[in-house]
Coordinates of C-alpha atoms in Angstrom, one line a residue:
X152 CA -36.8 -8.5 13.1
X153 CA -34.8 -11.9 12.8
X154 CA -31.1 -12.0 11.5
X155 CA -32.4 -13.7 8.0
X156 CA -34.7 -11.0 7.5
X157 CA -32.3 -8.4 8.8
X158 CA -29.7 -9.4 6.3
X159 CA -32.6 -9.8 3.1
X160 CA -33.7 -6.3 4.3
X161 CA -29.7 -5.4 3.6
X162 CA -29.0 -7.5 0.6
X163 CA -32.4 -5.6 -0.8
X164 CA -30.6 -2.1 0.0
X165 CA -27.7 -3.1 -2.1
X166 CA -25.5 -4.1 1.2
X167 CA -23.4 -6.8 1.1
X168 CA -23.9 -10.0 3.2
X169 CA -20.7 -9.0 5.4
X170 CA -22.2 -5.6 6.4
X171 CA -25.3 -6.8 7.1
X172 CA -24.1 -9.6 9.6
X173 CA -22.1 -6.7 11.2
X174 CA -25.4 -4.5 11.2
X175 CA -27.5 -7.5 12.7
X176 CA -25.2 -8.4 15.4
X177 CA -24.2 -5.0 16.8
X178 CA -28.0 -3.4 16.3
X179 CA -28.2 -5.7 19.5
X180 CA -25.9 -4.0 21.2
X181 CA -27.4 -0.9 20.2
X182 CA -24.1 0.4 18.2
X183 CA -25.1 2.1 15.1
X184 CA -23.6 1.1 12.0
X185 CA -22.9 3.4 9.1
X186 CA -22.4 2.4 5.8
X187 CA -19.3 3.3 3.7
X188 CA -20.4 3.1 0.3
X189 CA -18.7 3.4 -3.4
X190 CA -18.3 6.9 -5.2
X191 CA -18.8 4.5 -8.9
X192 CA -22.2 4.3 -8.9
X193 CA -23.9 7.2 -7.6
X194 CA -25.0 5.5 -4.4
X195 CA -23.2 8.0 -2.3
X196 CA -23.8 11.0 -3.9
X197 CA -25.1 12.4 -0.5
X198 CA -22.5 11.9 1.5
X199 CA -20.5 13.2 -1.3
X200 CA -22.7 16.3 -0.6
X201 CA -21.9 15.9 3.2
X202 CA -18.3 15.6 2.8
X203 CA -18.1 18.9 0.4
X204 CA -20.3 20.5 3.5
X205 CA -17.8 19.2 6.0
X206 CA -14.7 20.1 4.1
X207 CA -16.0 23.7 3.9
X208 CA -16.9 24.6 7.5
X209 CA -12.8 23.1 8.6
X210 CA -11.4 25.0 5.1
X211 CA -13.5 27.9 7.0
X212 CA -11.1 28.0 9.9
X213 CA -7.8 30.1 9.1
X214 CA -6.7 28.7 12.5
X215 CA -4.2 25.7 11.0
X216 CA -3.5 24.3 14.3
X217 CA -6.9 24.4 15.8
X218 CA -8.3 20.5 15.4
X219 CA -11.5 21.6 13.9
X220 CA -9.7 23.1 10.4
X221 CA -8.8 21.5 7.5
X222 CA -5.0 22.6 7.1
X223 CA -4.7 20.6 11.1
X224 CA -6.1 17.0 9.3
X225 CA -3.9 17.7 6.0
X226 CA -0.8 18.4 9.0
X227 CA -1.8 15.1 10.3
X228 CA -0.6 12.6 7.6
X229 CA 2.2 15.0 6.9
X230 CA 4.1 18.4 6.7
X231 CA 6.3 20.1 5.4
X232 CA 9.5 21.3 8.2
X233 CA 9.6 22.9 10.0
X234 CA 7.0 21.8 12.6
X235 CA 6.1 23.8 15.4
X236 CA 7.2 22.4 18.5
X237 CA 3.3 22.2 20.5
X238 CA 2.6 20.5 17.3
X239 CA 5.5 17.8 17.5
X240 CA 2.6 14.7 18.4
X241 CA 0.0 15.3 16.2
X242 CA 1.6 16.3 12.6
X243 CA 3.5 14.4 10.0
X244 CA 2.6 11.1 11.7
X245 CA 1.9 9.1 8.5
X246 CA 2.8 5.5 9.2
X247 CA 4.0 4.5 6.0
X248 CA 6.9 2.0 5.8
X249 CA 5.9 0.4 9.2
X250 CA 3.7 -2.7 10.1
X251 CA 1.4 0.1 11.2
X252 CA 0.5 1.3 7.6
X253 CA -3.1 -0.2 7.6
X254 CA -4.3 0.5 11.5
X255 CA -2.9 4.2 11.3
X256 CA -4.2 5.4 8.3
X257 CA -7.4 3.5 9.6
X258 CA -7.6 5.7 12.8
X259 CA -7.2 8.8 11.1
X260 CA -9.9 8.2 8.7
X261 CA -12.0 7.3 11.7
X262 CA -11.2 10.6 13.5
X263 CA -12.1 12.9 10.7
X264 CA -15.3 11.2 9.8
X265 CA -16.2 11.5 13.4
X266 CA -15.3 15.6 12.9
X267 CA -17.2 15.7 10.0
X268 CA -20.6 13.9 11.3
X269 CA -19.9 17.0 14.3
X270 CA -19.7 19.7 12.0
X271 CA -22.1 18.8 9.8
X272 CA -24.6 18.2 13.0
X273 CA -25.5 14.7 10.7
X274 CA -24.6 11.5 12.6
X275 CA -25.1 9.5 9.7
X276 CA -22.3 10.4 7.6
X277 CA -19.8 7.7 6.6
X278 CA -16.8 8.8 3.7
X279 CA -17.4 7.5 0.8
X280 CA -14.8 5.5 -1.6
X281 CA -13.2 5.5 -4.7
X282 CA -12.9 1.9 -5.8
X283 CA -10.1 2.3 -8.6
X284 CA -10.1 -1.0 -9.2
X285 CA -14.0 -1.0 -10.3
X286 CA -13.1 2.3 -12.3
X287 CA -9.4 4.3 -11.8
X288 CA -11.2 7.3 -13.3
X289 CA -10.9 9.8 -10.7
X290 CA -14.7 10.3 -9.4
X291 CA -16.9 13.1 -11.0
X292 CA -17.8 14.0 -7.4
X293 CA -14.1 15.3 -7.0
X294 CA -14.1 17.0 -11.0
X295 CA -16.7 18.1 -12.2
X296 CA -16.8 21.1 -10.0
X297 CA -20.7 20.7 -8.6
X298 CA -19.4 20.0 -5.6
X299 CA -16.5 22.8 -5.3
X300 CA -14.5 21.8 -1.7
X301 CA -13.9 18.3 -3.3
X302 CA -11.7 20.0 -6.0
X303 CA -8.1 20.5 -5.3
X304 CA -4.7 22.0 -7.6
X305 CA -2.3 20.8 -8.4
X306 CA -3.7 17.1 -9.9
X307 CA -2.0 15.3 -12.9
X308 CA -4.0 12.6 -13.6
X309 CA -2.0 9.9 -15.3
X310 CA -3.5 6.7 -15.6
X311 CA -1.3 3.5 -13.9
X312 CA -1.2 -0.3 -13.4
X313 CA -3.1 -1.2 -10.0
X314 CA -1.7 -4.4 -9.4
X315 CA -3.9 -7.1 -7.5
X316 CA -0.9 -9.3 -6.6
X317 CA -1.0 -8.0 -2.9
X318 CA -4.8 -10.2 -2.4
X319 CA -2.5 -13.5 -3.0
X320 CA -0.4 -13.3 -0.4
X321 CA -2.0 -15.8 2.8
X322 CA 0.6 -13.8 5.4
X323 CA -0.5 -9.9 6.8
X324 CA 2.8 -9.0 6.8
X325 CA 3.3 -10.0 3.2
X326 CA 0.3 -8.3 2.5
X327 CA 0.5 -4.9 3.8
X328 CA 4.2 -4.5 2.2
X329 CA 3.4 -5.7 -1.4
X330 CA 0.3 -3.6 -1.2
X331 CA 1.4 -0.3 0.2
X332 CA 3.7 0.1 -2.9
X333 CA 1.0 -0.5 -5.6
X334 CA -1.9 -0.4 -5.5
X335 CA -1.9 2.0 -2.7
X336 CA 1.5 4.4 -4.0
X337 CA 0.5 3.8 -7.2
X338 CA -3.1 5.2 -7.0
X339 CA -1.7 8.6 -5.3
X340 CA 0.6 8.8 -8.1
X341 CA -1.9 8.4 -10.9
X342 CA -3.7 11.2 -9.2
X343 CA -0.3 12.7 -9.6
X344 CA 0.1 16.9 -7.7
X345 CA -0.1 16.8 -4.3
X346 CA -1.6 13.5 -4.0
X347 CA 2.2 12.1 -5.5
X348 CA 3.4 13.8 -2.5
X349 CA 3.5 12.0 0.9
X350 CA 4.2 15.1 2.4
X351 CA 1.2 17.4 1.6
X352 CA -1.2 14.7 -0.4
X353 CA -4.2 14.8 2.9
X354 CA -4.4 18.0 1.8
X355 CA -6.4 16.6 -1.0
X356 CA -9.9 16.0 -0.7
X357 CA -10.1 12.5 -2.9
X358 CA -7.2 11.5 -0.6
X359 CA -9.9 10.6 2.1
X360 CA -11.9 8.2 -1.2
X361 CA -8.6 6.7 -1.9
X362 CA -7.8 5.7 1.8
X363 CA -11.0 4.8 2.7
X364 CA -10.7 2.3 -0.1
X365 CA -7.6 1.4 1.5
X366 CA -9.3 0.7 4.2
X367 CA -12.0 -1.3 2.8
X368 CA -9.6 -4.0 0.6
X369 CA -7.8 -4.7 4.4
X370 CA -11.4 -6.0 5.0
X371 CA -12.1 -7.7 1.9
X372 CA -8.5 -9.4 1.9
X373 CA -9.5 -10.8 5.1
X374 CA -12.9 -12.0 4.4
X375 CA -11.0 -13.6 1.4
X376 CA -10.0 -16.2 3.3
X377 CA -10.8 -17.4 7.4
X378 CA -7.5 -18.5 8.1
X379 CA -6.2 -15.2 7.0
X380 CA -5.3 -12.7 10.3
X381 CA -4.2 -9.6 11.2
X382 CA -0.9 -10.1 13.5
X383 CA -1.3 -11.1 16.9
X384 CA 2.2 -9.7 18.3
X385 CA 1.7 -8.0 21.6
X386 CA 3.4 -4.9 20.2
X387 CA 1.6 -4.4 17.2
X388 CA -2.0 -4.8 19.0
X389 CA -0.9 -2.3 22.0
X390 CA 0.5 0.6 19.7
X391 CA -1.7 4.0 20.3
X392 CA -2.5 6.4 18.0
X393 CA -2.8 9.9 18.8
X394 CA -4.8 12.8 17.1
X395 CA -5.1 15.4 19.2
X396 CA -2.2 17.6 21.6
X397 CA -4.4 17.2 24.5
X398 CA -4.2 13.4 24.1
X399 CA -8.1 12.5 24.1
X400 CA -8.5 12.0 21.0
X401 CA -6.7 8.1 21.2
X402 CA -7.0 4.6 20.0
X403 CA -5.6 1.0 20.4
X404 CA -4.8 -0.9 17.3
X405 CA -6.5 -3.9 19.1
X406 CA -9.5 -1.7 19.8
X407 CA -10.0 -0.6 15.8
X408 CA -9.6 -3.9 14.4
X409 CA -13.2 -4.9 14.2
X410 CA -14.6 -1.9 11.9
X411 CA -18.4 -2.3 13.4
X412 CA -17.1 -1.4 17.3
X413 CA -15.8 1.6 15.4
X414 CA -19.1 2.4 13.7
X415 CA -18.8 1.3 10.4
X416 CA -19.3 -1.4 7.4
X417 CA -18.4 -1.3 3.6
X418 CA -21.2 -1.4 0.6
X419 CA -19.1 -4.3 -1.1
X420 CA -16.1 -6.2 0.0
X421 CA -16.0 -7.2 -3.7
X422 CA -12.7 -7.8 -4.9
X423 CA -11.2 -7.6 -8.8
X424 CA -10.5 -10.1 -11.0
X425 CA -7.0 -11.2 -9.2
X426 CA -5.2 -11.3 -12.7
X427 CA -2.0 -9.1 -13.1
X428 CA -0.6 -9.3 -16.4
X429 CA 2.9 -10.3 -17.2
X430 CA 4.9 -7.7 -18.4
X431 CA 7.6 -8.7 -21.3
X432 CA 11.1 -8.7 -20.7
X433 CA 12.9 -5.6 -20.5
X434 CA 15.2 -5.3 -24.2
X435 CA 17.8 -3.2 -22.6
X436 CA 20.4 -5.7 -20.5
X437 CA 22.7 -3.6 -18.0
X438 CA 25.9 -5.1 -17.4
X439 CA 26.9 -5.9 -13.8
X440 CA 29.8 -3.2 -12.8
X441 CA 33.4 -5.5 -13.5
X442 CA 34.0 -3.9 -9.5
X443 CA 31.6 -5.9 -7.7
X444 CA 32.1 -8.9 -10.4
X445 CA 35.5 -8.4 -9.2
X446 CA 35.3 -8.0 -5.0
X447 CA 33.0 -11.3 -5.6
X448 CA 35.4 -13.6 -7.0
X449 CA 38.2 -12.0 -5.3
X450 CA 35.8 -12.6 -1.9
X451 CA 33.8 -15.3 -2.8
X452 CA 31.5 -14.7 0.3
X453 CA 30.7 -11.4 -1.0
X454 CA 27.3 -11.4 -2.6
X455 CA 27.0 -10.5 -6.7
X456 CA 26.0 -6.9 -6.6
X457 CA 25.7 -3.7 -8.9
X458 CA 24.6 -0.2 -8.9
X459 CA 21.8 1.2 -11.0
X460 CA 21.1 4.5 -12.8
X461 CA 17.3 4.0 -13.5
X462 CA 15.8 6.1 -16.5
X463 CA 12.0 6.1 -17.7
X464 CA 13.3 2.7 -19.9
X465 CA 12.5 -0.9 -18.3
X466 CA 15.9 -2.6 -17.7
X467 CA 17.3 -6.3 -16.9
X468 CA 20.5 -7.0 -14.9
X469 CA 21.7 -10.9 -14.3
X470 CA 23.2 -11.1 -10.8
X471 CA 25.0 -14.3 -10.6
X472 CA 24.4 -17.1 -7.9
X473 CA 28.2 -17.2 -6.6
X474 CA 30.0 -20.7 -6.1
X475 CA 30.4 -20.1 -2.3
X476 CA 25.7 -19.6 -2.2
X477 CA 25.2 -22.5 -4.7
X478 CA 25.0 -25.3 -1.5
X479 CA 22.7 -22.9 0.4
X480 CA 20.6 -22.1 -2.9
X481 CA 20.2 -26.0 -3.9
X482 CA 18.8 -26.5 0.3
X483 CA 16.5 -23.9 -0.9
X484 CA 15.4 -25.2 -3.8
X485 CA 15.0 -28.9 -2.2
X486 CA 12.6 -27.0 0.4
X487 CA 11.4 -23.1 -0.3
X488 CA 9.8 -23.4 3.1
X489 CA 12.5 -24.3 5.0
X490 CA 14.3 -21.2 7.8
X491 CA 17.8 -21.4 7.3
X492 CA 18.7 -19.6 4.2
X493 CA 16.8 -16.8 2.5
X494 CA 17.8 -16.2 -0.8
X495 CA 17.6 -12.4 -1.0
X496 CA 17.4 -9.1 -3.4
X497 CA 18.6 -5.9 -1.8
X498 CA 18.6 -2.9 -2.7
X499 CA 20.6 0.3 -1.1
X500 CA 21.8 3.7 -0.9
X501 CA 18.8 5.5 -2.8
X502 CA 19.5 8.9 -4.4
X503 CA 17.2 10.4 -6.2
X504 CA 18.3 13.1 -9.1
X505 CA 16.0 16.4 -9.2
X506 CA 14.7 15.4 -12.3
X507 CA 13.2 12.3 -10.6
X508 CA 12.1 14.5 -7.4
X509 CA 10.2 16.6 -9.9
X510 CA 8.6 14.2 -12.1
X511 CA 8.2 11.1 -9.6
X512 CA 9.1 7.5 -10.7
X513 CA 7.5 3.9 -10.2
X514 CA 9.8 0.5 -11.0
X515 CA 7.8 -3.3 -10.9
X516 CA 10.6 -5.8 -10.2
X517 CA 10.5 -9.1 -11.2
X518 CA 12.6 -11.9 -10.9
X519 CA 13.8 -14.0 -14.4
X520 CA 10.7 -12.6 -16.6
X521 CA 10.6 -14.6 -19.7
X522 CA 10.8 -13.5 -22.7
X523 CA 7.5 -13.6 -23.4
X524 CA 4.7 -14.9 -21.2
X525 CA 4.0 -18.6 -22.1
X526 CA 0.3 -20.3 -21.2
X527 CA 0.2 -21.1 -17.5
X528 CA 2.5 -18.5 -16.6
X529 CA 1.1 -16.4 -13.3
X530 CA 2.4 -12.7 -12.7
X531 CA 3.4 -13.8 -8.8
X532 CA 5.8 -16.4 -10.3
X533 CA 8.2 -13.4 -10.9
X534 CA 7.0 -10.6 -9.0
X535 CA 8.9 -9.7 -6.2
X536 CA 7.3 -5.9 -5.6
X537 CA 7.5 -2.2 -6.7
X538 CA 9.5 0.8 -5.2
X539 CA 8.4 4.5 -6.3
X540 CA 8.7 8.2 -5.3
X541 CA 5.6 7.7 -3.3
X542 CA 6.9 4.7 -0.9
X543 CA 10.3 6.3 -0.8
X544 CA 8.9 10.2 0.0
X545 CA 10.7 13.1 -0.9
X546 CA 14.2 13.4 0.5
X547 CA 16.9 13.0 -2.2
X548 CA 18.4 10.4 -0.4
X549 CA 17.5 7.1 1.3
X550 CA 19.8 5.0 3.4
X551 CA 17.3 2.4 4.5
X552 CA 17.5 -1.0 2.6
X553 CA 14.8 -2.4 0.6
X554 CA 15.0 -6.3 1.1
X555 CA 13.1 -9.3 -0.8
X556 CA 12.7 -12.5 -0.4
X557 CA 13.3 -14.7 -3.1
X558 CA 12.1 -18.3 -2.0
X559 CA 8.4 -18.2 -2.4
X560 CA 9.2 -18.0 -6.3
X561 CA 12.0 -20.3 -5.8
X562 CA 9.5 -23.9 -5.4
X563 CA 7.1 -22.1 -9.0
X564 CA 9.7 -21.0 -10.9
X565 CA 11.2 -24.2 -10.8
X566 CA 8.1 -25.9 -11.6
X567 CA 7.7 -23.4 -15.3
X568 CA 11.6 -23.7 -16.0
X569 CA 12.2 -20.1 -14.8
X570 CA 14.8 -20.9 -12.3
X571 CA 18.8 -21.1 -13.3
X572 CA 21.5 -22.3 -10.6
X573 CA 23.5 -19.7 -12.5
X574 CA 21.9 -16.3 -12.3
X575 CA 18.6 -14.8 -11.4
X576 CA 17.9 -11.7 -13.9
X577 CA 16.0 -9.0 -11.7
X578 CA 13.8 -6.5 -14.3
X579 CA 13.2 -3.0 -13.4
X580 CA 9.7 -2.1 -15.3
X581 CA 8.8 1.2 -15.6
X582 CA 5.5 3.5 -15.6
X583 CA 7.5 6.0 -17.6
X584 CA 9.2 4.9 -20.8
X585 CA 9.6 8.4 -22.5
X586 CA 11.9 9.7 -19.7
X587 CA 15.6 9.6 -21.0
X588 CA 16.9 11.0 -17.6
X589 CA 18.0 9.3 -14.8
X590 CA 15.2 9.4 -12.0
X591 CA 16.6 7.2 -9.6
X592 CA 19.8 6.0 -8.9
X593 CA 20.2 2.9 -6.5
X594 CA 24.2 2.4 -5.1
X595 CA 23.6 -1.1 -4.2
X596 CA 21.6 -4.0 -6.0
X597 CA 22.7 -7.0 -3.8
X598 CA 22.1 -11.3 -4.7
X599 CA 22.6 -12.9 -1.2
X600 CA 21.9 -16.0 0.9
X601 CA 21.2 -14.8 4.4
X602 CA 19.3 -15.8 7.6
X603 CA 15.8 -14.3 7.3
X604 CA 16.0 -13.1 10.9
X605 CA 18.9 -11.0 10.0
X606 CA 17.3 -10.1 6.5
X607 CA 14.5 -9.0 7.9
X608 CA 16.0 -7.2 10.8
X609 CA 17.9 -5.0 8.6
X610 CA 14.9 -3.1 7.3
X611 CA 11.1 -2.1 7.6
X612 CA 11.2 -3.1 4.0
X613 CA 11.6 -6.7 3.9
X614 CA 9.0 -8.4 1.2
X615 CA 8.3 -11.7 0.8
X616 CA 7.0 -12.8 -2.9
X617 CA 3.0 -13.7 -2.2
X618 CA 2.5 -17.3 -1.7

């Protein structure tokens, strides 16, 4: 069979184009290639079946620590301490917060689909996905009970905004940290139990769906685009995963990056409709605290800062753009692209109350929202990213920075008549607008013009608004 006919025979199975290139070239090389296909349609109702099989023979084995058990692959991802010491290498190694977010969570899907295709004796398995953007109803496969190791308690379905902002950003660095946030926090949390825990949420069976979905919008952002790339620092590409505590089961982040040398292609690398709406101005205006109004004109190389007690209400605060930043603002505004100043939102000193440690909480933050959206307006020309109980994790308090850049928006906002030389007016929009206690409280919330080296040295969690 010839590649045209090879890929007609896959476009006539429902494959896409991109999965049957992948097929055609590596059927050469006589590598099989499985296809991961969506949970929507009914497509992959048998290995649905499979998975329910597989998830019963590892819930079978009482023995947590033994690799062939499902309470090992939950430990994986995370755990709760205390971790016994033999299992130091192989549990709670969730990557999340690092430029390793993607290619981690990627090996571990590819280790336990491997497990399952061995205890299931059926090389043909592949996990299936949940594509919430397609449909963010939770998959009957994992409800409805016909299929009873796919179930799990606790669940609290709430439904949330996925946000498709991540897909415009042209950088992999910018893309991975606007999308690990939402859509990827925000999914686990509209699942909501132990899915809303980072913690103990593999213990879930639709976990696997949702990552394996995960998975398959890394592809699709890529094929998006062919100058887009994954990153080509030495470090990244050498980092090894390890799954097992005899250290066989390993792999190279430059060795998964092509998904048919691992074994497997995706039914669709079809992506949403890429429109985010624009949320309206939060009503409630917080005052900046008089102290750090104070400390900055007392200091005028202090930057304008605040602190925040964040509720279930949306809120605005106006951070002004201090006399001593205005010369390094207007060089940013005459060229958002140039490296010496980085106009920059950080936020510090985390503590979240019990109230927000029990319920969970999710903030959008945007940069000068209007009032209300006018025609032409695009959600990236304010969005600057999302911070919520799932990207922060469990602990009560957080002493890492979250840092964003401001000057991608800089060049549009100007361009819509968003932009003041005065102030920049960050909005805090919440999931939760019934919740009258405060959730989250953040110490710092800082305006300042910095050197993007030293901005983004300061934190895993440096954003850059998508470009």
């Amino acid at each position: 069979m010839n590649r045209r006919q090879f890929i007609h025979l896959a476009q006539a199975l429902g494959l896409s184009t991109w999965c049957g290139e992948m097929a055609f070239a590596h059927s050469r090389d006589h590598h099989k290639i499985r296809v991961r296909k969506s949970l929507n349609h009914g497509g992959a109702m048998a290995d649905a079946r499979k998975f329910n099989a597989g998830i019963g023979k590892l819930k079978a084995n009482p023995v947590a620590t033994d690799y062939k058990s499902w309470t090992y692959w939950a430990n994986v991802h995370g755990v709760p301490p205390p971790v016994p010491a033999e299992m130091a290498k192989v549990w709670g190694q969730c990557a999340h917060r690092t430029p390793h977010f993607l290619t981690w969570h990627r090996a571990y899907m590819f280790f336990m689909e491997a497990l399952i295709r061995e205890v299931t004796q059926d090389d043909s398995f592949a996990i299936p996905y949940w594509d919430w953007f397609d449909d963010p109803a939770m998959p009957a496969q994992f409800t409805d009970g016909t299929l009873p190791h796919l179930l799990h308690s606790p669940r609290a379905y709430n439904p949330r905004q996925l946000l498709r902002a991540p897909f415009l950003a042209n950088d992999f660095t910018e893309f991975y940290k606007l999308f690990e946030p939402n859509p990827h926090g925000a999914a686990h949390l509209m699942v909501g139990g132990d899915m809303a825990n980072e913690q103990i949420s593999g213990g879930d069976p639709i976990f696997w769906a949702h990552h394996v979905n995960v998975d398959r919008l890394w592809d699709a952002w890529l094929a998006m685009d062919p100058t887009r790339a994954n990153s080509t620092e030495k470090e990244w590409l050498d980092q090894q995963f390890v799954f097992d505590t005899a250290g066989k089961k390993v792999i190279r982040v430059s060795d998964m990056l092509d998904t048919a040398k691992l074994g497997y292609c995706y039914e669709s690398l079809q992506l949403p409709d890429l429109h985010d709406e624009i949320p309206p101005q939060p009503q409630v205006i917080l005052p900046v605290t008089p102290a750090a109004k104070t400390a900055g004109l007392v200091q005028p190389d202090t930057a304008a800062k605040t602190s925040l007690a964040l509720t279930g209400a949306s809120v605005s605060v106006a951070l002004p753009i201090l006399n001593s930043e205005r010369e390094k603002v207007a060089n940013i505004m005459r060229d958002p692209q140039q490296r010496d100043h980085d106009l920059t939102l950080t936020l510090s000193d985390f503590h979240v109350t019990e109230r927000g440690l029990k319920r969970g909480y999710s903030y959008r933050i945007y940069a000068n929202l209007p009032a209300k959206a006018r025609s032409g307006e695009q959600h990236r020309d304010m969005y600057l990213g999302e911070i919520n109980s799932f990207l922060l994790g469990r602990q009560a308090d957080h002493a890492s920075p979250v840092v964003y850049s401001l000057n991608a928006i800089i060049g549009r906002q100007m361009r819509r008549a968003l932009w003041s030389t005065n102030e920049v007016r960050f909005s805090f929009v919440s999931a939760d607008t019934n919740e009258k206690e405060v959730l989250l409280e953040v110490g710092s919330v800082e305006l300042a013009v910095s050197s993007p080296g030293a901005a983004t040295a300061s934190t895993d969690h440096h954003h850059h608004a998508a470009h």
